[in-house]
């Protein structure tokens, strides 16, 4: 502490390479695993160790704090990303001939450097879209009784363990008619289906989806939103869109503050461990026989009745095309985790819920990179490895 | 000359330590009655058998993953990869941890033998073994009166179907 006070006139800032911080994060991860291995050592089984237990408690608390402190080291304000975007908007003004005022809010919100580095490109596409399609040319704005200068607001705020970054404009808003027409052409909705706005807007993130009549230099090729989608999946984030005709649109990106640790529920199915991010799980149920049914018509898809509503069951064994020689355990003898997905809730049956814990996340690399519907591996306190499930991947993958 | 090398590629030189050329060095291991080798450059460590945790959505020859000091490493059973008979792991079974294209992978083999220095002149590289277009066999090394089958780690760890070694061995 006293040494830190001696640091020079630059406000006590140190430049540290991100490699060093990554190394520290890895070591902290290993530290917490080793502590856990020591504490749960089989050699201690059956011993009465009251002083030891108190020391373990203290140690665990400290490790948790070290973990938090290490995570914080890598947090940077979103300010840098925002400022780069602001420069880009100046450029867009020249290219489009529109007048754009850019407003930044919450630019000191902190976010993992690894996340911040990946945010610029997807945000750029959102901002471009707003400038190009959202905001009207000055004369159109005047005619609509709006100020001539269009406004794009970039705002960031931390909400729990998530950071929400919103790009709002006061332009013409998304065109329900155009998007719905295009979505129907692509078979995303039936000719008579009238989807909820929040569901409809999401289709603009589909690969290759664009309603722009003219492909401009800036946007409209339907590629940008796809980039956004890919990055958001990689960052375990979600996208929300709101829009009102004539008033403008808001695109909100919800991203976890840190990619290194994740609060999960640990589940066991057969010999395997799986982890579900805590935010994805809405409840855990043990169904009665009357609350489950199979539908031969759709290849044996099973359904679970939850408060009068039937929701699809996604068997992981089926999703991963496994040989289930001995047959599957009947659902009424299993525990079902009900998870939220973009397509609505689904139920994932498992043999046992083990516990809830903060896990150290490891990306799937090399031979594991192609495991479907997963965000990575979770290292548990016991040293075991669980696969972290991406619930949207599960519901989209058609296993159910 | 040697000084130049140390200066330009210090990290590599450190790994080399006193040996002459890491490219000519192979770690050999046994599978069934056969002796195989992989370039030592890609080998990061050799560890004993440990608890394997099964993962979904991988071919049967990927037995699962281990947690090696905080690193998640997928394990490939080389016998199964070659379509050979499965064999219960015993105290000689080891895991050779390799770094292939920046990703770690562990090979489960019947046992490790030694590190051999094999000059390129000792290696036969027949153009094609068997009918398959893809083979993990890089060449056959003559070491004394033995033959060591040298493997290309990248092909071995990749996805392609491999021709059976039984067809390949001369």
XYZ file of C-alpha atoms in Angstrom:
570
model
C 0.000 0.000 0.000
C 2.693 2.501 1.058
C 4.759 1.713 -2.029
C 1.828 2.452 -4.276
C 1.568 5.961 -2.868
C 5.088 6.707 -4.132
C 4.116 6.349 -7.784
C 4.720 9.440 -9.863
C 2.643 12.325 -11.159
C 0.678 10.346 -13.754
C -2.047 9.623 -11.215
C -0.465 6.357 -10.096
C -1.106 4.521 -13.350
C 1.049 1.645 -14.483
C 1.200 0.194 -17.929
C 1.075 -3.580 -17.738
C 1.010 -5.890 -20.729
C -2.184 -7.877 -21.129
C -0.133 -11.092 -21.317
C 1.016 -10.548 -17.754
C -2.531 -10.034 -16.621
C -3.720 -13.117 -18.472
C -0.964 -15.080 -16.783
C -2.087 -13.761 -13.416
C -5.696 -14.683 -14.182
C -4.624 -18.204 -15.105
C -2.623 -18.512 -11.910
C -5.504 -17.238 -9.828
C -7.701 -19.834 -11.491
C -5.157 -22.536 -10.682
C -4.814 -21.208 -7.164
C -8.508 -21.494 -6.469
C -8.537 -24.996 -7.926
C -5.550 -26.091 -5.825
C -7.079 -24.652 -2.685
C -10.206 -26.568 -3.452
C -8.282 -29.779 -4.131
C -6.428 -29.387 -0.814
C -9.574 -28.697 1.137
C -11.405 -31.631 -0.399
C -8.428 -33.959 -0.151
C -9.561 -37.545 0.526
C -6.823 -37.768 3.193
C -8.912 -35.463 5.368
C -12.031 -37.585 5.195
C -13.514 -38.415 8.562
C -11.190 -36.167 10.570
C -12.487 -33.675 13.122
C -10.736 -30.446 12.163
C -12.394 -27.395 13.649
C -9.381 -25.046 13.521
C -8.627 -26.264 10.011
C -12.157 -25.554 8.876
C -11.953 -22.005 10.172
C -8.671 -21.501 8.328
C -10.195 -22.971 5.176
C -13.062 -20.556 5.405
C -10.679 -17.614 5.651
C -8.559 -18.952 2.818
C -11.579 -19.424 0.565
C -12.731 -15.874 1.247
C -9.306 -14.491 0.381
C -9.086 -16.534 -2.800
C -12.454 -15.211 -3.838
C -11.276 -11.655 -3.230
C -8.045 -12.231 -5.123
C -10.150 -13.574 -7.960
C -12.297 -10.452 -7.983
C -9.253 -8.181 -7.773
C -7.579 -10.002 -10.663
C -10.719 -9.736 -12.758
C -10.856 -6.024 -12.048
C -7.304 -5.544 -13.325
C -8.452 -6.324 -16.798
C -11.415 -4.001 -16.746
C -11.182 -0.899 -18.905
C -13.729 1.874 -19.483
C -15.778 1.581 -22.690
C -14.722 5.165 -23.339
C -12.046 4.203 -25.883
C -14.484 2.249 -28.016
C -17.019 5.066 -27.832
C -14.462 7.688 -28.877
C -13.422 5.625 -31.898
C -17.078 5.360 -32.859
C -17.528 9.095 -32.485
C -14.709 9.679 -34.979
C -16.369 7.225 -37.308
C -19.648 9.128 -37.083
C -17.883 12.304 -38.266
C -16.796 10.299 -41.292
C -20.332 9.004 -41.818
C -21.675 12.552 -41.743
C -19.487 13.410 -44.696
C -20.400 10.274 -46.616
C -24.158 10.478 -46.093
C -24.608 14.259 -46.157
C -26.685 13.949 -42.982
C -26.165 16.005 -39.884
C -25.516 13.787 -36.891
C -25.072 14.689 -33.273
C -23.504 11.953 -31.184
C -24.151 11.705 -27.460
C -22.096 9.497 -25.159
C -23.442 8.299 -21.821
C -21.863 6.120 -19.147
C -18.542 5.998 -20.964
C -16.695 5.221 -17.726
C -18.529 1.874 -17.423
C -15.876 -0.823 -17.016
C -15.645 -3.924 -19.123
C -13.159 -6.763 -19.652
C -10.429 -5.636 -22.046
C -10.922 -8.809 -24.083
C -14.567 -7.878 -24.534
C -13.824 -4.230 -25.271
C -11.403 -5.239 -28.029
C -14.120 -7.175 -29.774
C -16.851 -4.598 -29.398
C -15.776 -2.000 -31.908
C -16.627 -3.871 -35.104
C -20.114 -5.017 -34.156
C -20.950 -1.614 -32.652
C -19.674 0.081 -35.771
C -22.187 -1.883 -37.828
C -25.024 -0.872 -35.546
C -23.972 2.777 -35.664
C -23.598 2.662 -39.448
C -27.014 1.155 -39.761
C -28.482 3.927 -37.623
C -26.702 6.634 -39.602
C -27.496 5.156 -42.964
C -30.981 3.685 -42.604
C -32.270 4.996 -39.295
C -31.655 8.714 -39.563
C -33.486 10.561 -42.308
C -31.904 13.167 -44.575
C -32.273 16.758 -43.242
C -35.214 17.725 -45.500
C -37.196 14.620 -44.573
C -36.564 15.334 -40.909
C -37.751 18.908 -41.306
C -40.897 17.688 -43.043
C -41.555 15.299 -40.152
C -41.222 18.176 -37.691
C -37.975 16.894 -36.219
C -34.779 18.858 -35.642
C -32.600 18.808 -38.736
C -29.709 17.244 -36.859
C -30.201 13.542 -36.194
C -29.070 12.171 -32.895
C -27.289 8.893 -32.110
C -26.815 8.078 -28.439
C -24.229 5.571 -27.287
C -24.774 4.586 -23.715
C -23.283 2.012 -21.380
C -24.401 0.865 -17.953
C -23.613 -2.026 -15.686
C -26.619 -4.078 -14.626
C -25.667 -6.857 -12.227
C -22.935 -8.943 -13.844
C -23.801 -7.592 -17.286
C -22.943 -4.469 -19.169
C -25.624 -3.065 -21.408
C -24.506 -0.992 -24.361
C -27.243 0.776 -26.266
C -27.142 2.509 -29.614
C -30.252 4.672 -29.994
C -31.216 6.963 -32.831
C -34.141 9.340 -33.308
C -34.645 8.364 -36.928
C -37.504 6.773 -38.780
C -37.511 3.489 -36.880
C -37.656 -0.008 -38.290
C -40.279 -0.636 -40.914
C -42.534 -3.418 -39.739
C -44.070 -3.847 -43.187
C -40.750 -4.163 -45.008
C -39.112 -6.446 -42.485
C -42.150 -8.680 -42.205
C -42.425 -8.946 -45.988
C -38.767 -9.847 -46.312
C -38.979 -12.315 -43.405
C -41.982 -14.017 -45.000
C -40.175 -14.239 -48.341
C -37.373 -16.010 -46.561
C -39.828 -18.352 -44.878
C -39.069 -17.111 -41.360
C -42.763 -16.511 -40.690
C -45.927 -17.921 -42.234
C -48.007 -15.608 -44.501
C -50.595 -15.063 -41.748
C -48.263 -14.960 -38.803
C -48.088 -11.634 -36.987
C -45.022 -11.888 -34.762
C -44.508 -9.738 -31.693
C -42.309 -6.693 -32.457
C -39.454 -7.943 -30.249
C -39.484 -11.277 -32.106
C -39.740 -9.663 -35.522
C -36.884 -7.201 -34.966
C -34.535 -10.051 -34.147
C -34.714 -11.325 -37.727
C -32.602 -8.394 -38.857
C -29.679 -10.204 -37.253
C -30.182 -13.266 -39.430
C -27.276 -13.925 -41.815
C -27.833 -12.190 -45.149
C -30.990 -10.423 -44.036
C -31.321 -6.943 -45.466
C -34.321 -4.874 -46.460
C -32.307 -2.025 -47.874
C -33.454 -1.271 -51.404
C -30.103 0.043 -52.375
C -26.856 -1.405 -51.269
C -24.826 1.591 -50.231
C -21.205 1.852 -49.476
C -22.061 1.966 -45.819
C -24.481 -0.776 -45.117
C -27.355 -2.734 -46.510
C -25.512 -5.763 -47.675
C -26.858 -7.765 -44.797
C -23.382 -8.668 -43.684
C -22.938 -6.274 -40.802
C -25.650 -7.593 -38.549
C -24.290 -11.054 -39.107
C -20.923 -9.922 -37.741
C -22.763 -8.547 -34.758
C -24.466 -11.863 -34.203
C -21.258 -13.879 -34.400
C -19.423 -11.583 -32.005
C -22.278 -11.559 -29.546
C -22.382 -15.341 -29.510
C -18.643 -15.471 -28.892
C -19.000 -12.999 -26.024
C -21.970 -14.883 -24.512
C -24.045 -11.761 -25.030
C -27.626 -11.036 -26.068
C -29.081 -8.468 -28.407
C -32.350 -6.642 -27.907
C -34.035 -4.307 -30.368
C -36.786 -1.811 -29.777
C -38.212 0.482 -32.371
C -41.099 2.831 -32.877
C -42.094 4.059 -36.327
C -41.098 7.685 -36.770
C -39.379 7.901 -33.392
C -36.239 5.816 -33.865
C -34.712 2.524 -32.754
C -32.637 1.198 -29.872
C -30.251 -1.698 -30.230
C -29.065 -2.964 -26.849
C -26.162 -5.349 -26.405
C -26.032 -7.208 -23.102
C -22.562 -8.552 -22.405
C -21.034 -10.219 -19.333
C -18.530 -7.972 -17.541
C -15.883 -10.660 -17.431
C -15.297 -13.681 -19.600
C -13.031 -15.391 -17.105
C -15.528 -16.455 -14.459
C -19.139 -17.465 -14.715
C -21.842 -18.232 -12.185
C -23.214 -21.646 -13.101
C -25.460 -24.452 -12.016
C -23.600 -27.742 -12.259
C -25.545 -30.744 -13.488
C -24.736 -34.404 -13.934
C -26.076 -36.568 -16.725
C -24.695 -40.090 -16.721
C -20.935 -39.792 -16.308
C -20.853 -36.260 -17.670
C -20.940 -32.885 -16.024
C -22.636 -29.921 -17.625
C -22.895 -26.325 -16.480
C -25.667 -23.866 -17.224
C -25.086 -20.124 -16.770
C -27.194 -19.047 -13.834
C -28.942 -16.334 -15.865
C -30.219 -18.912 -18.338
C -31.925 -21.158 -15.794
C -35.429 -20.092 -14.859
C -36.324 -23.049 -12.682
C -35.605 -26.664 -11.878
C -38.462 -29.133 -11.759
C -39.123 -32.785 -11.012
C -42.102 -33.632 -13.171
C -44.906 -35.993 -12.252
C -45.644 -38.702 -14.863
C -48.737 -36.767 -15.995
C -46.660 -33.686 -16.778
C -44.575 -35.295 -19.505
C -45.527 -36.744 -22.829
C -43.901 -37.996 -26.006
C -45.038 -37.185 -29.511
C -44.491 -39.973 -32.007
C -45.491 -37.582 -34.794
C -42.291 -35.594 -34.422
C -39.891 -38.489 -33.985
C -40.515 -38.945 -30.278
C -40.055 -35.349 -29.147
C -40.943 -35.102 -25.482
C -42.820 -32.254 -23.887
C -43.049 -31.029 -20.322
C -46.129 -29.385 -18.849
C -45.193 -26.367 -16.811
C -48.070 -24.474 -15.199
C -50.472 -25.515 -17.941
C -48.093 -24.811 -20.816
C -46.243 -27.473 -22.813
C -42.597 -26.783 -23.503
C -40.170 -28.923 -25.527
C -37.661 -31.170 -23.800
C -34.141 -31.266 -25.175
C -32.396 -34.553 -24.375
C -28.661 -33.922 -24.478
C -28.050 -37.538 -25.546
C -30.207 -36.952 -28.617
C -28.862 -33.503 -29.292
C -25.331 -34.886 -29.392
C -26.410 -37.944 -31.436
C -25.224 -40.401 -28.882
C -25.702 -44.114 -28.836
C -28.374 -44.567 -26.205
C -28.330 -48.347 -26.417
C -29.837 -48.943 -23.009
C -32.625 -46.430 -23.701
C -33.303 -43.140 -22.007
C -34.353 -42.694 -18.407
C -38.054 -41.744 -18.230
C -38.446 -38.029 -17.575
C -40.410 -38.508 -14.368
C -37.306 -40.052 -12.842
C -35.086 -37.130 -13.828
C -34.578 -33.487 -12.863
C -35.371 -30.928 -15.551
C -33.641 -27.578 -15.809
C -35.929 -25.110 -17.523
C -33.835 -22.641 -19.496
C -34.631 -19.464 -21.367
C -33.706 -19.346 -25.030
C -34.408 -16.981 -27.899
C -36.984 -19.511 -29.125
C -38.747 -19.680 -25.789
C -38.217 -21.977 -22.818
C -36.917 -25.538 -23.164
C -36.349 -28.202 -20.536
C -33.055 -30.058 -20.249
C -33.292 -33.350 -18.332
C -30.375 -34.424 -16.126
C -29.793 -37.061 -13.465
C -28.792 -34.693 -10.712
C -28.241 -31.034 -9.870
C -24.906 -30.865 -8.085
C -24.613 -27.274 -6.952
C -24.201 -23.675 -7.916
C -20.725 -22.239 -8.145
C -18.530 -19.680 -9.790
C -16.441 -21.538 -12.351
C -13.275 -20.669 -14.225
C -14.083 -20.540 -17.930
C -11.800 -22.072 -20.542
C -12.462 -21.686 -24.249
C -12.875 -24.760 -26.425
C -9.811 -24.910 -28.619
C -8.373 -27.347 -31.121
C -10.071 -30.702 -31.065
C -12.941 -29.365 -28.943
C -13.725 -26.276 -30.990
C -16.520 -27.966 -32.870
C -18.513 -29.194 -29.887
C -21.957 -27.750 -30.580
C -24.052 -25.585 -28.289
C -21.274 -24.828 -25.882
C -19.577 -21.712 -24.615
C -16.552 -23.477 -23.271
C -15.364 -25.649 -20.462
C -15.860 -24.840 -16.834
C -13.228 -25.810 -14.303
C -14.975 -26.694 -11.087
C -13.658 -26.285 -7.583
C -13.198 -30.047 -7.419
C -10.860 -29.969 -10.412
C -13.487 -31.585 -12.606
C -14.412 -30.193 -16.000
C -17.966 -29.464 -17.097
C -19.190 -28.387 -20.493
C -20.982 -25.026 -20.344
C -24.128 -25.226 -22.438
C -25.294 -22.469 -24.744
C -29.043 -22.784 -24.436
C -29.781 -20.903 -27.643
C -27.588 -23.392 -29.473
C -29.533 -26.241 -27.887
C -32.909 -24.945 -28.950
C -31.729 -24.000 -32.452
C -29.909 -27.270 -33.039
C -33.125 -29.203 -33.436
C -32.244 -31.881 -30.914
C -35.674 -31.437 -29.375
C 27.216 -19.574 -36.081
C 25.982 -21.133 -32.864
C 26.016 -17.700 -31.303
C 23.911 -16.339 -34.109
C 21.367 -19.034 -33.478
C 21.169 -18.224 -29.800
C 20.722 -14.587 -30.548
C 18.030 -14.910 -33.187
C 16.013 -17.691 -31.647
C 16.782 -17.577 -28.011
C 13.611 -19.208 -26.821
C 14.032 -22.100 -29.206
C 17.665 -22.440 -28.342
C 16.725 -22.700 -24.707
C 14.350 -25.514 -25.467
C 17.091 -27.162 -27.475
C 19.509 -26.943 -24.567
C 22.641 -28.837 -25.455
C 21.246 -30.887 -28.328
C 22.012 -30.173 -31.940
C 18.707 -30.129 -33.809
C 15.288 -30.538 -32.316
C 13.810 -31.273 -35.749
C 15.663 -34.581 -35.833
C 14.514 -35.719 -32.429
C 11.580 -38.017 -31.924
C 9.791 -39.298 -28.879
C 9.002 -42.948 -29.442
C 6.156 -44.877 -27.921
C 4.561 -48.286 -28.131
C 1.155 -49.241 -29.420
C 0.589 -52.956 -29.549
C 3.829 -54.456 -30.808
C 4.626 -51.439 -32.950
C 6.904 -48.538 -32.260
C 5.799 -45.057 -33.213
C 7.461 -41.669 -33.008
C 6.438 -38.019 -32.998
C 8.675 -34.989 -33.409
C 9.774 -33.851 -29.973
C 9.256 -30.189 -30.908
C 5.515 -30.469 -30.394
C 5.706 -32.436 -27.148
C 5.068 -30.316 -24.083
C 5.030 -32.990 -21.420
C 4.352 -36.599 -20.575
C 1.958 -37.365 -17.751
C 0.579 -40.495 -16.181
C -2.956 -41.654 -16.713
C -5.452 -39.602 -14.751
C -9.130 -39.194 -14.344
C -10.732 -38.599 -17.728
C -13.910 -36.572 -17.914
C -16.152 -37.469 -20.787
C -17.419 -34.741 -23.151
C -20.162 -34.930 -25.767
C -20.027 -34.318 -29.502
C -16.579 -35.736 -30.200
C -15.547 -38.891 -32.080
C -15.188 -42.082 -30.015
C -11.384 -41.918 -30.137
C -11.497 -38.670 -28.145
C -11.955 -40.235 -24.746
C -12.646 -36.993 -22.940
C -10.648 -34.265 -21.277
C -8.289 -33.933 -18.345
C -7.614 -30.891 -16.229
C -3.872 -30.495 -16.259
C -3.054 -27.712 -13.794
C -5.936 -25.603 -15.024
C -5.601 -26.479 -18.711
C -8.359 -28.477 -20.341
C -6.745 -31.039 -22.610
C -8.675 -33.390 -24.904
C -7.316 -36.933 -24.976
C -7.055 -39.042 -28.090
C -6.721 -42.784 -27.698
C -4.263 -43.553 -30.484
C -5.340 -47.222 -30.636
C -8.926 -46.197 -31.315
C -7.785 -43.498 -33.731
C -6.102 -46.230 -35.775
C -9.095 -48.537 -35.460
C -7.075 -50.981 -33.355
C -8.518 -53.066 -30.543
C -9.229 -51.231 -27.301
C -6.990 -52.129 -24.398
C -7.509 -51.478 -20.696
C -5.200 -48.742 -19.379
C -2.500 -49.980 -17.024
C 0.389 -48.515 -15.072
C 2.487 -48.210 -18.258
C -0.197 -46.251 -20.118
C 0.809 -42.602 -20.468
C -0.440 -39.393 -21.969
C 1.849 -37.520 -24.327
C 0.762 -33.897 -24.347
C 1.380 -32.180 -27.675
C 0.840 -28.671 -28.892
C -0.668 -28.944 -32.354
C -1.535 -25.711 -34.160
C -1.524 -23.815 -30.839
C -3.993 -26.170 -29.199
C -3.089 -28.824 -26.651
C -4.003 -32.457 -27.188
C -3.012 -35.573 -25.251
C -2.245 -38.888 -26.916
C -2.996 -42.003 -24.896
C -0.349 -44.603 -25.747
C 0.620 -47.991 -24.320
C 3.908 -46.616 -23.024
C 6.747 -44.252 -23.931
C 10.101 -45.666 -24.962
C 12.826 -43.086 -25.511
C 13.938 -39.995 -27.361
C 15.770 -40.862 -30.585
C 17.932 -38.743 -32.810
C 16.946 -39.683 -36.332
C 18.646 -37.982 -39.275
C 16.514 -37.318 -42.367
C 18.725 -39.803 -44.267
C 17.478 -42.598 -41.997
C 13.850 -41.915 -42.876
C 12.056 -43.494 -45.822
C 9.188 -41.391 -47.028
C 7.271 -43.503 -49.491
C 4.792 -41.318 -51.382
C 1.754 -43.330 -50.573
C 0.901 -45.970 -48.032
C -2.109 -48.084 -48.860
C -5.109 -46.765 -50.739
C -6.116 -43.946 -48.476
C -5.206 -40.474 -49.647
C -4.521 -39.372 -46.123
C -2.124 -40.991 -43.762
C -0.745 -39.921 -40.450
C 2.480 -41.730 -41.260
C 5.184 -39.284 -42.191
C 7.857 -41.885 -42.796
C 9.563 -45.036 -41.584
C 12.773 -44.603 -39.661
C 15.486 -47.222 -39.636
C 17.157 -47.221 -36.251
C 19.541 -50.125 -35.938
C 17.523 -53.173 -36.856
C 14.247 -51.666 -35.723
C 11.709 -49.678 -37.680
C 9.941 -46.725 -36.044
C 6.798 -45.374 -37.642
C 6.970 -41.588 -37.559
C 3.663 -39.818 -37.267
C 2.548 -36.432 -38.504
C 0.877 -35.007 -35.407
C -1.253 -32.560 -37.359
C -2.818 -35.240 -39.542
C -3.177 -37.571 -36.576
C -5.015 -34.975 -34.545
C -7.056 -33.756 -37.523
C -10.425 -35.105 -38.500
C -9.724 -37.109 -41.623
C -10.181 -40.862 -41.816
C -6.887 -42.599 -41.513
C -5.739 -45.657 -43.369
C -5.080 -48.473 -40.930
C -1.458 -48.824 -39.956
C -1.784 -52.536 -40.670
C -2.159 -51.688 -44.342
C 0.682 -49.275 -44.249
C 3.410 -51.251 -42.623
C 5.671 -52.697 -45.257
